[in-house]
CSV table of C-alpha atoms in Angstrom, one decimal:
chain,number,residue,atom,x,y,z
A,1,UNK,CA,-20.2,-49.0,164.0
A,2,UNK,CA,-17.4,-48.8,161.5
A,3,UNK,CA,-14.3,-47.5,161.8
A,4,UNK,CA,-13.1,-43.9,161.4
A,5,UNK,CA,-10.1,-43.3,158.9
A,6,UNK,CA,-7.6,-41.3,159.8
A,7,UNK,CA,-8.4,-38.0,157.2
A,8,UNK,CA,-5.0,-37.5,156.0
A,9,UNK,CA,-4.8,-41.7,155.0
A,10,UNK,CA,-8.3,-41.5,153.6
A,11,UNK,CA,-6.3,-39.0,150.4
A,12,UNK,CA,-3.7,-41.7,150.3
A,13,UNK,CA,-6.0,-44.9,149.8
A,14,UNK,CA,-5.5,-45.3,145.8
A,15,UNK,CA,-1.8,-43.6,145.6
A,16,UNK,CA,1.2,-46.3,144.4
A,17,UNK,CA,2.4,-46.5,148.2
A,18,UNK,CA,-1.0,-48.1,149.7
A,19,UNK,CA,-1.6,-49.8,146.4
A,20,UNK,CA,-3.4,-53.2,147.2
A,21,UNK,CA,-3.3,-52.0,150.8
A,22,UNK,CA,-7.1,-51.2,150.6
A,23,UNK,CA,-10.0,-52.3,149.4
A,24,UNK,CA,-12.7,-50.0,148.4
A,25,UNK,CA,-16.5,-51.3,149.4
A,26,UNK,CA,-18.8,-48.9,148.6
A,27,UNK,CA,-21.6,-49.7,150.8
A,28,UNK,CA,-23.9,-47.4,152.4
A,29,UNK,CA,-23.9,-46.7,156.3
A,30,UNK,CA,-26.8,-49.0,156.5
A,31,UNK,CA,-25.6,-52.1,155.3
A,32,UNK,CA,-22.4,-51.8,157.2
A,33,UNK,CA,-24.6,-52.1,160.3
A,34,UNK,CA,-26.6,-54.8,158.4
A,35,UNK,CA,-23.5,-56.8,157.5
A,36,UNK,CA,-22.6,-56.6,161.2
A,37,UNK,CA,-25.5,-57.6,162.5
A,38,UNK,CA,-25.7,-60.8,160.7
A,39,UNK,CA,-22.0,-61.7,161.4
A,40,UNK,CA,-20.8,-60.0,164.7
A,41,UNK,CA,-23.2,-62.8,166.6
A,42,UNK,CA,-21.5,-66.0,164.8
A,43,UNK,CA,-18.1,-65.0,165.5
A,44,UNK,CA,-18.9,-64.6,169.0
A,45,UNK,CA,-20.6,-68.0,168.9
A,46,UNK,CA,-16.9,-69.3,167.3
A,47,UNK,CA,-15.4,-67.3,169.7
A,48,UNK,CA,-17.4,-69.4,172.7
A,49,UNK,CA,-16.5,-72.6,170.9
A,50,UNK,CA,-12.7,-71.9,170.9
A,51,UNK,CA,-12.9,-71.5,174.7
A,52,UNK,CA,-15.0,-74.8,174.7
A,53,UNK,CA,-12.3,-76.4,172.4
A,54,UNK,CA,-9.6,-75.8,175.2
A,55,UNK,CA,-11.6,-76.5,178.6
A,56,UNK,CA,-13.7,-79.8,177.4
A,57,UNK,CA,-13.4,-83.0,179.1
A,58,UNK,CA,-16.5,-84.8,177.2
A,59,UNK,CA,-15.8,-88.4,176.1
A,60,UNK,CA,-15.0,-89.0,172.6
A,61,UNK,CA,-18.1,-89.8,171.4
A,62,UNK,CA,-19.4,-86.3,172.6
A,63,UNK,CA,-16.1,-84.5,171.2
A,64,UNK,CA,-17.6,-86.4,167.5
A,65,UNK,CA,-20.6,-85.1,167.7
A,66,UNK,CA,-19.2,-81.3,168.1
A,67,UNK,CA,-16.7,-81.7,165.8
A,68,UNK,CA,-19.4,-83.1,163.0
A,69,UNK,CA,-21.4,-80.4,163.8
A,70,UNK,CA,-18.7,-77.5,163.4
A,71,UNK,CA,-17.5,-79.5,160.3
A,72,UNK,CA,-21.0,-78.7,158.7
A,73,UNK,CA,-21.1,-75.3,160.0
A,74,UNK,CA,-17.8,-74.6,158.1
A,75,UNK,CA,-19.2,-76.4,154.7
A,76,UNK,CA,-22.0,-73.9,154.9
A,77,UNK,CA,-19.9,-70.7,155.6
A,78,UNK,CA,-17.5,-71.7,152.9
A,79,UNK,CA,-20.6,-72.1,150.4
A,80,UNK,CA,-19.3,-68.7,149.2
A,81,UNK,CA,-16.4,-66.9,150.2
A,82,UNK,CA,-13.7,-64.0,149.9
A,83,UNK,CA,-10.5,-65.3,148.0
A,84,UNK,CA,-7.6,-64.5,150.5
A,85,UNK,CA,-8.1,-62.7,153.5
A,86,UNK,CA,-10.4,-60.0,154.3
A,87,UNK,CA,-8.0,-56.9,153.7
A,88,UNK,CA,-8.7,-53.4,155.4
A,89,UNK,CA,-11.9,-52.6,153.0
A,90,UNK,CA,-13.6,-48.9,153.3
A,91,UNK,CA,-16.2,-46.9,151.5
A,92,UNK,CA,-15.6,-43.9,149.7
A,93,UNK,CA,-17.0,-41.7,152.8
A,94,UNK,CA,-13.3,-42.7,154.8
A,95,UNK,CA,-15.2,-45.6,156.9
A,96,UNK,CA,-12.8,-48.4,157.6
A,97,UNK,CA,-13.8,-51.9,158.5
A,98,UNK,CA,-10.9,-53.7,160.1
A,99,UNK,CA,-13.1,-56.3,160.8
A,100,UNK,CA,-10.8,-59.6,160.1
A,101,UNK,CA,-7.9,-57.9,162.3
A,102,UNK,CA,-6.5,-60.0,164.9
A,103,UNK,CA,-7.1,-57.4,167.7
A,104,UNK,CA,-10.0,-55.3,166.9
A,105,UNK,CA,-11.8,-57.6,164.2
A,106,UNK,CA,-15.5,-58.0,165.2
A,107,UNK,CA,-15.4,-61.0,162.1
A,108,UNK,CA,-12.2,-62.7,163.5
A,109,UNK,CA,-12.8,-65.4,166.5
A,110,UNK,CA,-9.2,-65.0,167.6
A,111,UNK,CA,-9.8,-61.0,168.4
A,112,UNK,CA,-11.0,-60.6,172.1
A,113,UNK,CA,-11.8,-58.0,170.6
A,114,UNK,CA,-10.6,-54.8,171.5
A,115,UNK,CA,-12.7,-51.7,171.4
A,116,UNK,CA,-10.4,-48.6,171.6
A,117,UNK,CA,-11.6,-45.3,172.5
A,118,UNK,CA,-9.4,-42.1,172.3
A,119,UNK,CA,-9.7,-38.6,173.5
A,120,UNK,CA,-9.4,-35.3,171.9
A,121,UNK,CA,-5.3,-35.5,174.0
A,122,UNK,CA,-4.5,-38.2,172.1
A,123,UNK,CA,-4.6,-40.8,174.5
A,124,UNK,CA,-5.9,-43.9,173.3
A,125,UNK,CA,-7.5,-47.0,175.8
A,126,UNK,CA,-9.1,-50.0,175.7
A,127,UNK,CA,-10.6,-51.9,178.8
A,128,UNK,CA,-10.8,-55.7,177.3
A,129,UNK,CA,-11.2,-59.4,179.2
A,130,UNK,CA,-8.9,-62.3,178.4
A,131,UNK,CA,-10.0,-65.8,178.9
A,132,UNK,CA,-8.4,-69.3,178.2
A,133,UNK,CA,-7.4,-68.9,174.6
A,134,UNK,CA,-4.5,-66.2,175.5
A,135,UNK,CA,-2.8,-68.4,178.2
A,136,UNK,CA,0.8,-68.6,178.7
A,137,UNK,CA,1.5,-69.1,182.6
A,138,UNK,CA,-0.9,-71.3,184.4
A,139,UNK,CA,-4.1,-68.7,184.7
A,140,UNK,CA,-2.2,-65.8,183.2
A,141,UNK,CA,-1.5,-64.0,180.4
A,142,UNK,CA,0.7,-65.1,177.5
A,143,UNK,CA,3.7,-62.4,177.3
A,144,UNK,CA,3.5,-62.3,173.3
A,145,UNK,CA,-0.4,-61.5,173.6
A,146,UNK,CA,0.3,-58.7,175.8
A,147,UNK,CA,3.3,-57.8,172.9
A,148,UNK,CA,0.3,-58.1,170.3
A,149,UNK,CA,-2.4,-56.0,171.8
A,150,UNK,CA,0.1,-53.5,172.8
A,151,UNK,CA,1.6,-53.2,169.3
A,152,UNK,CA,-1.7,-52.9,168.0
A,153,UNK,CA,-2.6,-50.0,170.5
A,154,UNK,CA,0.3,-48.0,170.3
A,155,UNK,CA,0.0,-48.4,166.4
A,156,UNK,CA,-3.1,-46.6,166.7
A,157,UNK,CA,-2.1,-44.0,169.0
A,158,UNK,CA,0.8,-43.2,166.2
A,159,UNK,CA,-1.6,-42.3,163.9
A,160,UNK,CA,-3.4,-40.0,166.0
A,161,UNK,CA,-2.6,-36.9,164.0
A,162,UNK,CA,-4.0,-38.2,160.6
A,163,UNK,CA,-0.5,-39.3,159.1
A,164,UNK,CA,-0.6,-43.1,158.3
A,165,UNK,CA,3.1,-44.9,159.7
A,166,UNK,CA,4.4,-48.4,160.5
A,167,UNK,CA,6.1,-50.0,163.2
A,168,UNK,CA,10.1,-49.5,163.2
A,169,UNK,CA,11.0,-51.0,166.5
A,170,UNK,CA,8.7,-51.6,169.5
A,171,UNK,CA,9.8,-52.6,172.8
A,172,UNK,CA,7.9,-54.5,175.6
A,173,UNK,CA,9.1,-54.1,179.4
A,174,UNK,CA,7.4,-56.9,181.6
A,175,UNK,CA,7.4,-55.8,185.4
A,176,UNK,CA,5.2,-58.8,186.7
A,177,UNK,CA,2.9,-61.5,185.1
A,178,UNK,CA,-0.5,-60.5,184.3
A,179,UNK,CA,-3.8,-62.2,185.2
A,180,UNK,CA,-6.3,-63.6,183.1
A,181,UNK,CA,-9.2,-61.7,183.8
A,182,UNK,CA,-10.5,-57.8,183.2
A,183,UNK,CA,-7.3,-55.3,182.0
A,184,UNK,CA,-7.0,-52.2,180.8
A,185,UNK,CA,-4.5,-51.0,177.8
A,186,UNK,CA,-3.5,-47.5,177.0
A,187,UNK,CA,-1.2,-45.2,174.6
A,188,UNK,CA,0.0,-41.9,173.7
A,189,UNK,CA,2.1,-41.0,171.3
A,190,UNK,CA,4.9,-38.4,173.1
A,191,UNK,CA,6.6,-36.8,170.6
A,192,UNK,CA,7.3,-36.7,166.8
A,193,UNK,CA,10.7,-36.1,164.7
A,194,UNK,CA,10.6,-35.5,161.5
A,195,UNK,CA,9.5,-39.0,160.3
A,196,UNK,CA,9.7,-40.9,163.3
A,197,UNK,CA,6.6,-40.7,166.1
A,198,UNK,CA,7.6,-42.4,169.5
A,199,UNK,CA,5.0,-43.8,171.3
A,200,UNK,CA,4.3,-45.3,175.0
A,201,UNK,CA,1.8,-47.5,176.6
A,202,UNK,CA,1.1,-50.1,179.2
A,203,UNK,CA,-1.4,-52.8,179.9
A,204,UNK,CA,-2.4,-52.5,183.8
A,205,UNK,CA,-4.9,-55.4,186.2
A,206,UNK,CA,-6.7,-53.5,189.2
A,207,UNK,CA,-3.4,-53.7,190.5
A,208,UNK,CA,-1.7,-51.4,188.4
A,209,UNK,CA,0.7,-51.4,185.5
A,210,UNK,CA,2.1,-55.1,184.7
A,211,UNK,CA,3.4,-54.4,181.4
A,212,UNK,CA,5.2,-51.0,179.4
A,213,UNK,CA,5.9,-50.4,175.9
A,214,UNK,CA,7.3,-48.2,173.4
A,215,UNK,CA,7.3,-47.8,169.7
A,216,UNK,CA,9.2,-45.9,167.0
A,217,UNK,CA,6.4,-45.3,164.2
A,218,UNK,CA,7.6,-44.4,161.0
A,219,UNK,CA,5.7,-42.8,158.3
A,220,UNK,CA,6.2,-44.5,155.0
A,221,UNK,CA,8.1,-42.0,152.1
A,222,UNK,CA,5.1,-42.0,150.1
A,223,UNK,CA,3.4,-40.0,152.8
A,224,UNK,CA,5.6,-37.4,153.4
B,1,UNK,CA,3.9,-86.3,171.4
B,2,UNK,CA,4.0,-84.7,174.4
B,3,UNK,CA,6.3,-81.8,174.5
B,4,UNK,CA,9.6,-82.7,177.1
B,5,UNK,CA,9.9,-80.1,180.2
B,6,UNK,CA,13.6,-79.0,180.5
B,7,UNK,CA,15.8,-81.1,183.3
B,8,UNK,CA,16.2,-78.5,185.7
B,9,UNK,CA,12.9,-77.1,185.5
B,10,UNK,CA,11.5,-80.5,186.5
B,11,UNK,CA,12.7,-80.3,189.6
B,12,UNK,CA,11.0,-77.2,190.4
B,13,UNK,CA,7.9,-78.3,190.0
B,14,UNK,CA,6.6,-78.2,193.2
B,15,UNK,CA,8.6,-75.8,194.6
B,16,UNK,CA,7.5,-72.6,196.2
B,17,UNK,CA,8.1,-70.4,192.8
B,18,UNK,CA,6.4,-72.5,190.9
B,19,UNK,CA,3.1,-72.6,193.1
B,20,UNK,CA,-0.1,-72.9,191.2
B,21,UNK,CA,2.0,-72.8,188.0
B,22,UNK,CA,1.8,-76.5,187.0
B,23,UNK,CA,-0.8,-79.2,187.3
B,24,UNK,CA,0.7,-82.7,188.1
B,25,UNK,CA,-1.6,-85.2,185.5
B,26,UNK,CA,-0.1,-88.7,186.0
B,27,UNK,CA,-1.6,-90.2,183.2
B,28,UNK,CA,0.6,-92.7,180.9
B,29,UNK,CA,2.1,-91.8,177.6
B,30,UNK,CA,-1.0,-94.2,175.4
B,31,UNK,CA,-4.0,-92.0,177.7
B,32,UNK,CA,-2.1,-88.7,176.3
B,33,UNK,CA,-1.6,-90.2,173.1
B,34,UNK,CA,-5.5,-91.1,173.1
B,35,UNK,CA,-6.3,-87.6,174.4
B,36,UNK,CA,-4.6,-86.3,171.3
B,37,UNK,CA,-6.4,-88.5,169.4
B,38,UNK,CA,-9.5,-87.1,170.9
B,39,UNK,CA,-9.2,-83.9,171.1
B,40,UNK,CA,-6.5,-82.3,168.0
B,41,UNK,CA,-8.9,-83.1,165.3
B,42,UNK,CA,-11.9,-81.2,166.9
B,43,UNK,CA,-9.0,-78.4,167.2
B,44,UNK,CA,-8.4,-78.7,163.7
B,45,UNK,CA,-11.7,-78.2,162.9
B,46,UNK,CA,-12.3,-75.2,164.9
B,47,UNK,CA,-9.2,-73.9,163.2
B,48,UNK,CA,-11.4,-74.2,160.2
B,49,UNK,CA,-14.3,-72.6,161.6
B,50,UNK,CA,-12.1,-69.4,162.4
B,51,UNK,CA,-10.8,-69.2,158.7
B,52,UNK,CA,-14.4,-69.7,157.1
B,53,UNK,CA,-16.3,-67.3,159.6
B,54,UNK,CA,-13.5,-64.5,158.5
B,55,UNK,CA,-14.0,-65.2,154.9
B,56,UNK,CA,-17.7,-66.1,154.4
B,57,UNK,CA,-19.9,-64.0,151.9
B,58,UNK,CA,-23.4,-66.5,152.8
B,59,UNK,CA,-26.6,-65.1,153.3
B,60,UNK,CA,-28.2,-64.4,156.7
B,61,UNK,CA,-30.1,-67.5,156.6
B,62,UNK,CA,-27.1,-69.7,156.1
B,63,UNK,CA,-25.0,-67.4,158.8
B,64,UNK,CA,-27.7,-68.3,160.9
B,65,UNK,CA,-27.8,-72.3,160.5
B,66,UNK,CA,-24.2,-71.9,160.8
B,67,UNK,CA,-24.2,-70.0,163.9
B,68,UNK,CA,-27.3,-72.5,165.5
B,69,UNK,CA,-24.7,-75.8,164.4
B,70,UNK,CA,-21.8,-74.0,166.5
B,71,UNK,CA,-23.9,-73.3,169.5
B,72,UNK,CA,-25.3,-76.7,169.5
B,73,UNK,CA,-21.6,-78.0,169.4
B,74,UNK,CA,-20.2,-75.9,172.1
B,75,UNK,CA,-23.4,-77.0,174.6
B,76,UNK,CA,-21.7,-80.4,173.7
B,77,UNK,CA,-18.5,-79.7,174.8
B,78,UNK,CA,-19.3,-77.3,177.5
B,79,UNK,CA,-21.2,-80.8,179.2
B,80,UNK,CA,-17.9,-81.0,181.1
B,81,UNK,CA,-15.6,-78.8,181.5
B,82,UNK,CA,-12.2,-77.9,183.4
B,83,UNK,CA,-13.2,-74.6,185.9
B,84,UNK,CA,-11.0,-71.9,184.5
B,85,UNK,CA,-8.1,-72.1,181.5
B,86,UNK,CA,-6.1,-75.1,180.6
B,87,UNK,CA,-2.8,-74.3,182.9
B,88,UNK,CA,0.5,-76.0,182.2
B,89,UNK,CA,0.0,-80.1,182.7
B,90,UNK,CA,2.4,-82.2,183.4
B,91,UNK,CA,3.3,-86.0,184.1
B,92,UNK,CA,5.7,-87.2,187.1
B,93,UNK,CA,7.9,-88.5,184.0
B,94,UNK,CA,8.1,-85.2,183.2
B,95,UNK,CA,6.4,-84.6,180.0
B,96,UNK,CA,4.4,-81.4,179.7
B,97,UNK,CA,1.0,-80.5,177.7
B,98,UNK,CA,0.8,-76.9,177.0
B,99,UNK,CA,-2.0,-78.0,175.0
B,100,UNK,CA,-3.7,-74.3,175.6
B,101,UNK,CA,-1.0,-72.5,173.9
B,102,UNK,CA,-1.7,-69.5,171.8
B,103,UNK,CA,1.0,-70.5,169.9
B,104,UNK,CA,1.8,-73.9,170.2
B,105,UNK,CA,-1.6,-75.5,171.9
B,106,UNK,CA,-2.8,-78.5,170.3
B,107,UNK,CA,-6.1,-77.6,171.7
B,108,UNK,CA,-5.9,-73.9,171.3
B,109,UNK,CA,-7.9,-73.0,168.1
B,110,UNK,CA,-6.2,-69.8,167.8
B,111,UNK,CA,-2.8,-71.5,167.4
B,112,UNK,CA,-1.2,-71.8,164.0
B,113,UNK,CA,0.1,-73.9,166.3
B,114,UNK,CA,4.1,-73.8,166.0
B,115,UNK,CA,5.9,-77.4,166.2
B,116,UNK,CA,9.4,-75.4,167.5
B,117,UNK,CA,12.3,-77.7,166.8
B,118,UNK,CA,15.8,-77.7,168.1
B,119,UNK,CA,18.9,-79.1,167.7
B,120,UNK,CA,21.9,-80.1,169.8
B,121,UNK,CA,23.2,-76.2,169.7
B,122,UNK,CA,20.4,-74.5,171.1
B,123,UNK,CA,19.2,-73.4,167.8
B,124,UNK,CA,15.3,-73.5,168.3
B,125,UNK,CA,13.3,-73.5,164.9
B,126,UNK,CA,9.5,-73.6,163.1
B,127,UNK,CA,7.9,-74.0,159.6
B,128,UNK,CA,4.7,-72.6,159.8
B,129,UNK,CA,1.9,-70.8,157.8
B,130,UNK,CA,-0.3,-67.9,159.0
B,131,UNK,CA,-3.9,-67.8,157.0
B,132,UNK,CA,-6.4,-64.9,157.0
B,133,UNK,CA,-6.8,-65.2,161.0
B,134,UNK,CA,-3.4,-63.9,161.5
B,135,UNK,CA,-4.0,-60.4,159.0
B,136,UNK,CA,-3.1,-57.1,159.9
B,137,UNK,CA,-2.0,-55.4,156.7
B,138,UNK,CA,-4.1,-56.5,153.7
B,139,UNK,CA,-2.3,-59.9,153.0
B,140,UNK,CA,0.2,-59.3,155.5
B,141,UNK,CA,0.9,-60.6,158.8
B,142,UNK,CA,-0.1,-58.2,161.9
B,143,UNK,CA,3.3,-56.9,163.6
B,144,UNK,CA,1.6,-58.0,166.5
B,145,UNK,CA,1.4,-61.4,165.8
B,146,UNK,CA,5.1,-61.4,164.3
B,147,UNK,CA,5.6,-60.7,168.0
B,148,UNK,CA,3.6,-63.0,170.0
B,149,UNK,CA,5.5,-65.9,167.9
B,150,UNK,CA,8.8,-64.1,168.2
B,151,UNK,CA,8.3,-64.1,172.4
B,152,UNK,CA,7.4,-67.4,172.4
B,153,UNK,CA,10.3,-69.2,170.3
B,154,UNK,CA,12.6,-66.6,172.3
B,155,UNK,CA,11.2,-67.6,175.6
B,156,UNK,CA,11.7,-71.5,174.8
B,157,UNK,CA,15.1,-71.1,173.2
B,158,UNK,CA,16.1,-68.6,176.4
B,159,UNK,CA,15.6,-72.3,178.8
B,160,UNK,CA,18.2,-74.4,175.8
B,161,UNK,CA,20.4,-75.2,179.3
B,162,UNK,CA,17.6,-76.5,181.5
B,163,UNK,CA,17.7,-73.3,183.5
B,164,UNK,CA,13.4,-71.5,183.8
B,165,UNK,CA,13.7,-68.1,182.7
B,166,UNK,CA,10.4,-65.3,182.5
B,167,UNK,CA,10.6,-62.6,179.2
B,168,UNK,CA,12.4,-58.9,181.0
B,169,UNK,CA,12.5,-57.2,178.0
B,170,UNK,CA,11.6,-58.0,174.3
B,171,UNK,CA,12.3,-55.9,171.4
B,172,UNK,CA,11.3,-56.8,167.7
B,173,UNK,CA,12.8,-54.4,164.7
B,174,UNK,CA,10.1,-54.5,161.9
B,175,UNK,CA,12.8,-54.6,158.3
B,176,UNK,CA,10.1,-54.7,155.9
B,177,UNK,CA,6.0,-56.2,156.2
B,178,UNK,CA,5.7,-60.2,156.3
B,179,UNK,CA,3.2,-61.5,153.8
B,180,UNK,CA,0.7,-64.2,155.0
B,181,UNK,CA,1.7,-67.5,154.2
B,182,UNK,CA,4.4,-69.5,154.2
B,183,UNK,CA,6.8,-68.7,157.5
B,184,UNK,CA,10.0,-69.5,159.1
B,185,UNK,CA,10.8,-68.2,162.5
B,186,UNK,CA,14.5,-68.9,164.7
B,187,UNK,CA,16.0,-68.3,168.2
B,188,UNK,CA,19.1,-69.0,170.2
B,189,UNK,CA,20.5,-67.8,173.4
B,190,UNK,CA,23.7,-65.9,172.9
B,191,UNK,CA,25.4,-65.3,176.1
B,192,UNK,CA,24.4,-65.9,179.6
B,193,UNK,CA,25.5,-63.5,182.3
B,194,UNK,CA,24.6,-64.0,186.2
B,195,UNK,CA,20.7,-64.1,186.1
B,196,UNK,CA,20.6,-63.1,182.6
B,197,UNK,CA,20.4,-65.0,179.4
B,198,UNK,CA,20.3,-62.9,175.9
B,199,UNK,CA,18.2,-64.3,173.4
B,200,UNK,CA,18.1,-63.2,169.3
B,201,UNK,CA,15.9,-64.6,166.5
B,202,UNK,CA,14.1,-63.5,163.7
B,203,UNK,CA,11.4,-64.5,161.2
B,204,UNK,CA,11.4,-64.7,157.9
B,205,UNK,CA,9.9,-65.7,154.1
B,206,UNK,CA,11.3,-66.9,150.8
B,207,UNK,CA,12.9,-64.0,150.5
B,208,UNK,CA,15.3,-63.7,153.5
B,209,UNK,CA,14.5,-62.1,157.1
B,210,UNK,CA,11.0,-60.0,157.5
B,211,UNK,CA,11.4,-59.3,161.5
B,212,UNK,CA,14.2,-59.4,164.0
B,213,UNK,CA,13.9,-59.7,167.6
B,214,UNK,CA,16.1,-59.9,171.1
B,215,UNK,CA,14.9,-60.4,174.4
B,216,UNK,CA,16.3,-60.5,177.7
B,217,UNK,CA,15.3,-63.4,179.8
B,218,UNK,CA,15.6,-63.5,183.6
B,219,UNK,CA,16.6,-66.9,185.3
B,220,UNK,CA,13.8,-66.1,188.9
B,221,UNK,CA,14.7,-66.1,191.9
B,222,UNK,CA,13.7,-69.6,193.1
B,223,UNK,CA,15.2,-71.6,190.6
B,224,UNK,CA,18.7,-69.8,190.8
C-alpha cells in the first residue's frame, strides 16, 4: 500500500521550497503494488541476512561461501540501478512512496520497518519488533535507535494537519533501558504556535513507558 | 583492533550492575584478529547488499535469482549461530568487541560503521560517509539517523575519565538539513558534577556544522 501525502504538501511538491525534494513517478495504483511485490520479499530476505551477518559462528570456509554468494546477488541487483538514493518519489494522485527511508522503508534492509497507523485524534502508533541489528546494551535496545524511531514518529505526528514542517529541536528522556523484543511507539502533536508545532511521544515494552520525547516542528517559510 | 574498555569500567565487569551486560570471551588478540579477518569482509559485503537492494531497477526475474542467492547464503550462516543478539564481548585483558553495533559494529551491516577517535583531551571524533541506506530527505540524511550517531559519539566521549555513564537526556538542535555523503561528527564532556557528566557535539559537512547535540549522562549507581 503506498503512502498517503499529507493534502496541503501534495500543492507544494513542485514549488522552489521542495524543489529536488520530490520525485514525481507517475505510476498507476497497480504497479505500485506490482513494484512492491517483486521487491518487499528481497529486502526482507537482506533484512534476515543482516541478522545472520551478526549471530554466525560458521567456519571460514562457510562465511566464503555466503559472502560469494551475496557478492553475486549484489552484481545482479546493481545490473541496473537508480543514480543516488531513492528520494521521496509520488505520483501525481498525492501517493508517496518512502520506500528507501530508514524507519518506514519497505526497500531499505536497515528499516525494521515501522508501520504507523494514526487515528482521526491525531495520535499516531506503531507496534514494531527489534532484533540483533539495533543493539546497544547486551540484549537491549540501542538509545540512538530509540532517538531515531522516535524522531521519525513524532515527525509524522507534526504533520498531522496537512502542513509539511522539519525538526527544530527534539528531545529524548530515557527512564530505563529497553528490551530487544516486541515495543510499541506513539505521538501526538499537543499544540501549535504560529510556526512552531510541539509534539510528544514515547516508546513503551509490556512494562510500560521506557523512553519520552518531544519535538519542536517547524514549518518551512515557503509554506506559510 | 579490538576497541579498548575504559579502566574503571573494567573493573566492573562482573559486578552486580553490570549483570548479564558483558560476555567474558578469553580468546588472544591473533583469534580476534582472525575473527576479523573472517567475519568484516562478509560485513562489508552485506553493506553492499543493502545499498544495491535500495537502489536496483532489475526485473523480477533477476530480483528473484537475487533474492534465492541471499537465502541460500543466510542458510549458510544460520548453520550455527549465537542464541539471541551479539551482547558486549570482552577479553580478561580487557579489550571489548561491540562488533554488533549499530553504529560502530564491525559485524553489524547496518553500521556505516563509525571508527570514533580520541585524543588526550577527551575530544572524541569520526570521518564517515552515509550512502542511500541512511536517506530521509531526498539526498539528505534522516534527522533520526543524525541522532542515533550523535547518542552514540556522546555516550563514548561522556566515559573520556574511565567512569560508565547510561544517556539521561539527549537533545539534538537541527541548524539546517545534512546532505548524504561525506560526514564529520565530534563530542566532549564539558563539566562533570556529582553523578552527572555534560556532554556537547555536533556533526557536520564541508560547509561548517549541520546538527548540534548535548546530552546528560548519568554515572549509575553501582559504579559510583
Amino acid at each position: 500500500m503506498a503512502h498517503e501525502l499529507q493534502p496541503g504538501l501534495r500543492d507544494q511538491l513542485n514549488q522552489s521550497g521542495g524543489g529536488g525534494q520530490f520525485l514525481l513517478e507517475d505510476i498507476t495504483t497497480e504497479q505500485i503494488a506490482r513494484r512492491r511485490g517483486i521487491y518487499e520479499p528481497l529486502t526482507e530476505s537482506v533484512r534476515d541476512i543482516i541478522d545472520a551477518t551478526i549471530r554466525t559462528e560458521v567456519e571460514e570456509a562457510d562465511v566464503a561461501k555466503a559472502r560469494a554468494l551475496v557478492d553475486e546477488a549484489t552484481a545482479l541487483l546493481r545490473g541496473k540501478q537508480i543514480d543516488g538514493a531513492y528520494g521521496i518519489r509520488y505520483t501525481s494522485r498525492g501517493e508517496s512512496m518512502p520506500w528507501g527511508n530508514p524507519v518506514i522503508g519497505i526497500r531499505n534492509p536497515t528499516a525494521p520497518p515501522l508501520f504507523v497507523e494514526r487515528d482521526e485524534t491525531g495520535r499516531y502508533w506503531s507496534d514494531f519488533t527489534l532484533g540483533a541489528a539495533y543493539e546497544g546494551p547486551s540484549a537491549h535496545v540501542h538509545g540512538g535507535v530509540l532517538a531515531l524511531m522516535l524522531d521519525h514518529v513524532l515527525g509524522e505526528a507534526a504533520s498531522f494537519d496537512g502542513t509539511p514542517s522539519v525538526t527544530g529541536t527534539f528531545e529524548v528522556r530515557y527512564l530505563r533501558t529497553t528490551p530487544l523484543g516486541p515495543l510499541h511507539i506513539e505521538a501526538k502533536t499537543e499544540r501549535r504556535e504560529a510556526n512552531k508545532k510541539y509534539v510528544n511521544g514515547h516508546i513503551s515494552d509490556a512494562n510500560g513507558v521506557t523512553v519520552e520525547a518531544s519535538g519542536v516542528f517547524i514549518i518551512p517559510r515557503w509554506a506559510r
